Amino acid sequence: MPNVSPGDMVLLLALDRKRYLIQAKPGDRVHTHRGWLAHDDLLGRPLGRTICTQLDEPFLALEPSTYDLISLLEREGQIVFPKDAAQILLRLNLFSGRRVIEAGTGSGGLTVALARAVMPQGRVYSYEVREEMQTRARRNLARLGLLDVVELRAGDIATGFQETDVDALVLDVREPWLYLAQARAALKGGGFLGIFVPTVGQVSEVLATLPGQGFGDVVVEELWQRPWKPVAERLRPADRMVAHTGFLTFARALSAEDAAEWWVPGDKRLMRRLRVREALAARAAEAEDETVDAPPAGEDE
Amino acid sequence: MPNVSPGDMVLLLALDRKRYLIQAKPGDRVHTHRGWLAHDDLLGRPLGRTICTQLDEPFLALEPSTYDLISLLEREGQIVFPKDAAQILLRLNLFSGRRVIEAGTGSGGLTVALARAVMPQGRVYSYEVREEMQTRARRNLARLGLLDVVELRAGDIATGFQETDVDALVLDVREPWLYLAQARAALKGGGFLGIFVPTVGQVSEVLATLPGQGFGDVVVEELWQRPWKPVAERLRPADRMVAHTGFLTFARALSAEDAAEWWVPGDKRLMRRLRVREALAARAAEAEDETVDAPPAGEDE
Amino acid sequence: MPNVSPGDMVLLLALDRKRYLIQAKPGDRVHTHRGWLAHDDLLGRPLGRTICTQLDEPFLALEPSTYDLISLLEREGQIVFPKDAAQILLRLNLFSGRRVIEAGTGSGGLTVALARAVMPQGRVYSYEVREEMQTRARRNLARLGLLDVVELRAGDIATGFQETDVDALVLDVREPWLYLAQARAALKGGGFLGIFVPTVGQVSEVLATLPGQGFGDVVVEELWQRPWKPVAERLRPADRMVAHTGFLTFARALSAEDAAEWWVPGDKRLMRRLRVREALAARAAEAEDETVDAPPAGEDE
Amino acid sequence: MPNVSPGDMVLLLALDRKRYLIQAKPGDRVHTHRGWLAHDDLLGRPLGRTICTQLDEPFLALEPSTYDLISLLEREGQIVFPKDAAQILLRLNLFSGRRVIEAGTGSGGLTVALARAVMPQGRVYSYEVREEMQTRARRNLARLGLLDVVELRAGDIATGFQETDVDALVLDVREPWLYLAQARAALKGGGFLGIFVPTVGQVSEVLATLPGQGFGDVVVEELWQRPWKPVAERLRPADRMVAHTGFLTFARALSAEDAAEWWVPGDKRLMRRLRVREALAARAAEAEDETVDAPPAGEDE
C-alpha cells in the first residue's frame, strides 16, 4: 500500500484523539468535528501525512490496523474488543489456511480479525440469526475485501453447524452453554474452542455444562489494557480505563476415541477417576499389545 | 493435522498442569515427571487423546497453539509473553503478505508469532547480534517449519536495517531509543513501530527521543492477564498471577513528505505549533490549488 | 515506644525479605533461617536497628504496623488481607468510640484492625463458633494488648447478635446471605454493613438476598495491590502478585421507619417503584404538613 | 448518632448515584439536580431514611463514612484517594494516640483520615505553604469537628519540621525527595514514612535519594479498585474504572545508632557490604560481651 488508491480504508486522527475511518473515493468529502477533508487530498499520495480541513485543522492520515478496524467498524451493541480478539487468535492457533467457525457474527469485528488471521487460504464460517446484523457485517467485510475469506451463514446453530473437522470455533453468543455439543461435533479431535461472555454467571454455566461434552484443558481468564500518558517527563498511567470487556474461556475438543469425558488439570475428583480408568485401560492394552514396552530408538527432551 | 505424523509438534499436558512440548519421532520416548511416554502411542492417531506413561499416569496430547509455542519454546532470558505478542500482531496490522522487521531475535518466541501471522506470502527479517541466540532461534523455527518465512540476520542494527519500505518493525532490545532513526528509514510512510521494554525508565527514554524522528500517534500501554479457577460452583480468580511482563509502545512512521516532526494527540504545545504551520501551509496551497474547494461528488462518514 | 520493653511485639526483617514476628522476653532467643538472635539484643534499645545472628547475619528490627500484624499473625485458613481490611475500616466509618460486630473471628487478623481503629473508647464484638479458632484469636489479641477492646463471643449468629444499634457489622463467613436479617436487627438506622467473600457465586447470593432485608446503597468492588521493585534506575513492577483475595460488598441499613425495602442507584425497576410510592407519600404528607414549603432561612452547598 | 442534630454531616444519595454532602442546619434547604430538600426533614430523625424533594424525587439520607468524606470534601486539584488513604493508615501504623506529620495539607482529605485514625489522644501536624489551601482545609476540618486533633502549620518544610520523635510522616508534595533528611530528623527510630506521588519519574527520584538518608525496608506499590455492577443475575465488573491515582512508597527510619545507611531486602550490593560490616561489628562485640551466648531461658518463634 504505497499510495492511497480508490477503495482503500484510511484512518484520520485529530489532535484531540478523535478518529474517523473512511473508504477513499475520488471527489468525496469527509465531514469532521473540525471541518471537512477532501478525499482527493489523500488519493495518489502516501499515508503518514498531515492533511488539513478547510478550517486549517490538521488530521494525520494513517493505514488502519486490524486493531483500529475492530475498534471503529460500523457497529451495534457489545463487541469483542481488540485486546480480546488478539488473544483469541493466538489461543485458537489461527494462521493462514485454518478453518474456523464463529457464532454469532454480530457487526463483524471479530470476523475481520479471524479472516485476516486465516487468509488467504483459510476460511471463516460465521453464523448469525439476526438478519440486520448480518447485513451490516457483510458491508463491513466488503469494504475490507474480506468477503472471499468469510462464509456468512444465517442458520440457527441450535440445529448444528454445517462444517465438520474445523480447526477452531468461537462462541460469542448469549447462552454458549446451549451449543457445546454442536461445537464438539463441528471440531476436529483436539480442536480449539473459545467462548466470550460478559458476566460471571455465564462463565459458571459454561463450566457447569462442559464436563461430559468432550472438552478438556479448560482455561478461564480476563485481560486488561491500561493506557499510559505518553509524556517522557511526567510518565504515568492514564486517569481512566475500561474496567471490563468480558471473560474468555478456552477448551480443547477431546478425540472421539478418547476414554475421558472431561479433563481439567487440578480437578482432584477427576484425577482419581481418570487414574483408575486409565490404569485399567492401560493394563488391558498391555495384555494385548506389547509394542508399548519395546525399547525406544531414541528420546526427546 | 488429522493424525500425528513424524515431525509434528505435540503438547503433552499432565493432570498437575505441567506441560511438555515434543516433536514426534518414531521410536522415541519422552521422559516426564510421571514416567515415560512412547511417541509411537501418538503417531498415526488423532490429537485430543489421553495417553498414559508406563506408570499409568495420564497425559492429554494436544496440538500446541501459537500461544503454547511462545510459552514453551526452548529459551533463555526474558521473552515477549503471548498476551503481548498477540497485541503486537493486531496493533502492527500483520497479516498474510506483510513484511516485518524484528530486532532482536532472542530465542525466537515473538518471531514464531510474527512468522505465523504473515505467512505464507509475507516475510520476517529478524536481527540478532548474539550468535548463540540466533542458533537457538533457528532450531526453534526449523522444528516449526517456519524457516522459509523468516530471514535471520546477524548484523548490528546500529548501522541500519537492510530492508526498506517494510510494513512494520518491532524493537525488543535493551536500548530501543538508539535505533529510532534506523527504524524510520526502514519503514514505509505510515508504517507501524512497536517497542517492548520492561522498565518505565526505558519507556521515558523512548518518549524523550521519539519527537523529531518522524513518528506520530504514540500509544503506551500495558496488558494484564488474570487467570480464573475453572470451577463452576466456586468460580473465582486464581490466587497468583504475573504482575508485569513489559510496557508496549506503538507509533506510526510519518511520511517523508510530511511537515510534522511529531504528532501526539493531546500534546498542547505541539497542537499550537502544528496549527500555525499547517494554517500557513494550507493557505499557501490554496493560493496555488483551487481543487480542494471543488464541490464533492459525495460524502463518507 | 522509644525503646523495646518486655512484651513488645517486634518485627525482624532479613535481607532475603523473610520476616519474623516476636514478643520480646528477657533471655529468649528467636531461631531464624540464618541463625538465632537474642531478645536481649533488642531490649532497652530503640527500633530501626540492625542486629545480627550468631552467624553474623543481619536483621532489621522494626515496630510491626497493623499491616504487618494482619500479614504475620499466627493463623489458619484464609484471612482478610491488609489491603481489604484497610478499605473496610474507611468504608465502615470506624474510628475511636465506634461499636462494631464481626463474624467470624477466625484467627483475629481483621479483629486486630477493627480493635485498633475503634480503641480506646469503642468496642469490637467478635463472634466465632469454632472454639480452637477463638482460642488462637484470643492469644493473638492478648499479645497485642487488645483484649479489653474486644468481646469474643462463641454463639451461633443464626440466632441473632446480642448487640443492637451498633455502628457497623462485618460478615466474613461462608454463607453471609443467611445472616442479613440478623445483621439488620443489630445495626442502627443507616449503619454500615461489610461482607467479604472469595467467590463470585457468593457475591451473587448476597445480592439476590439483600432486597427486602432493609439495606441500600449497595457497592461491590475488588482491590488489587501491585508491588514494584524499589530500584531507581530499573523501576518496574514486581514479577508476580496476588491475583485475588476476595470481593467486598458494602451496604447501609435503612431506617426501620423508611418505606423503601431496597435502594440501589441505577436499578431501574426499583426507581420506577420507588418514585410512585414516594410521590404518593409526599403528596399525602403535603396535604397534612405545609412546613416543607416554608421559605428556607438559608441554603447549603 | 441516633438522630440527626444541627451541625451533623449528612450524605444525600440520588437514584442516579449523584451524591451531596451537607451540614444539617435548621431551616436550610439543599438544592439538588432534582429539586430541593429541607434540612428540617432530616433533623431529629434517624439516618438511613428516604426523603423527597419538592418534585417527589427520592434521596437516601446517610451518615458519611470517612471514605465518603475524602471523596466529597470541598477541594481543589489532585487528592489522595480513599483507597490509598486507607492503605496509608495501616502501613503507617496509625491508631489512637499516635503523632503523625503530613505535608502538604492540600484540601485536607488525607488530613481527615489521619485525624480520625489517631483521635482522640493523638495529633496530626499538617504543613501547607499555600494559604488559600490551608483556609479551605481548616473549613473542612471544622465542619467535621476535627480541629482539636490537627495542628495546621504554615511553614516551609525545607527548613525542617518543628516536631521530633513523631511516629509517622506522610509526604504528599511535588518533590518529596527534597525533604527526606527533614523527614528523618522528625521521625523516631523505626518511624514510618509514606510518600504519595502520581508519576514514575517521581518514584525514581525518591528511590535514588533514599539511600544514605537513614531509611530502610522500602516498599513501592500501587492499588486499584475495580467496581462491580451490583446485580445478582448479571454480575460483572463495571464498564469503566479509575486507571491510576498514584504510587505509594513506604520506608522505615533507621535508628540513629544503627550502622546501616540503607536497607533494601534483595539489593545484592548492599547485602555484601552490610555483611562485611556487620560481621566485623559482631566479632568486635563478641570479644567484649559474652552474654550473647548465654543459654536462653526459652524461645519464641
GROMACS .gro file of C-alpha atoms in nm, chain C residues 9-12 19-23 30 64 68-69 72-74 143-144, chain D residues 300-301:
model
   20
  611MET     CA    1   0.597  -0.703   6.955
  612VAL     CA    2   0.899  -0.677   6.724
  613LEU     CA    3   0.925  -0.745   6.352
  614LEU     CA    4   1.257  -0.888   6.231
  621ARG     CA    5   1.003  -1.174   5.826
  622TYR     CA    6   0.963  -1.291   6.187
  623LEU     CA    7   0.720  -1.152   6.442
  624ILE     CA    8   0.824  -1.197   6.805
  625GLN     CA    9   0.721  -1.077   7.150
  632VAL     CA   10   1.444  -1.643   6.822
  666PRO     CA   11   0.521  -0.406   6.334
  670ASP     CA   12   0.239  -0.633   5.929
  671LEU     CA   13   0.035  -0.778   6.214
  674LEU     CA   14   0.204  -1.226   6.010
  675LEU     CA   15  -0.031  -1.326   6.291
  676GLU     CA   16  -0.041  -1.691   6.387
  745ARG     CA   17  -0.013  -1.041   7.280
  746LEU     CA   18  -0.116  -0.708   7.131
 1203ASP     CA   19   0.995  -1.763   7.071
 1204GLU     CA   20   0.901  -1.822   6.717
   0.00000   0.00000   0.00000
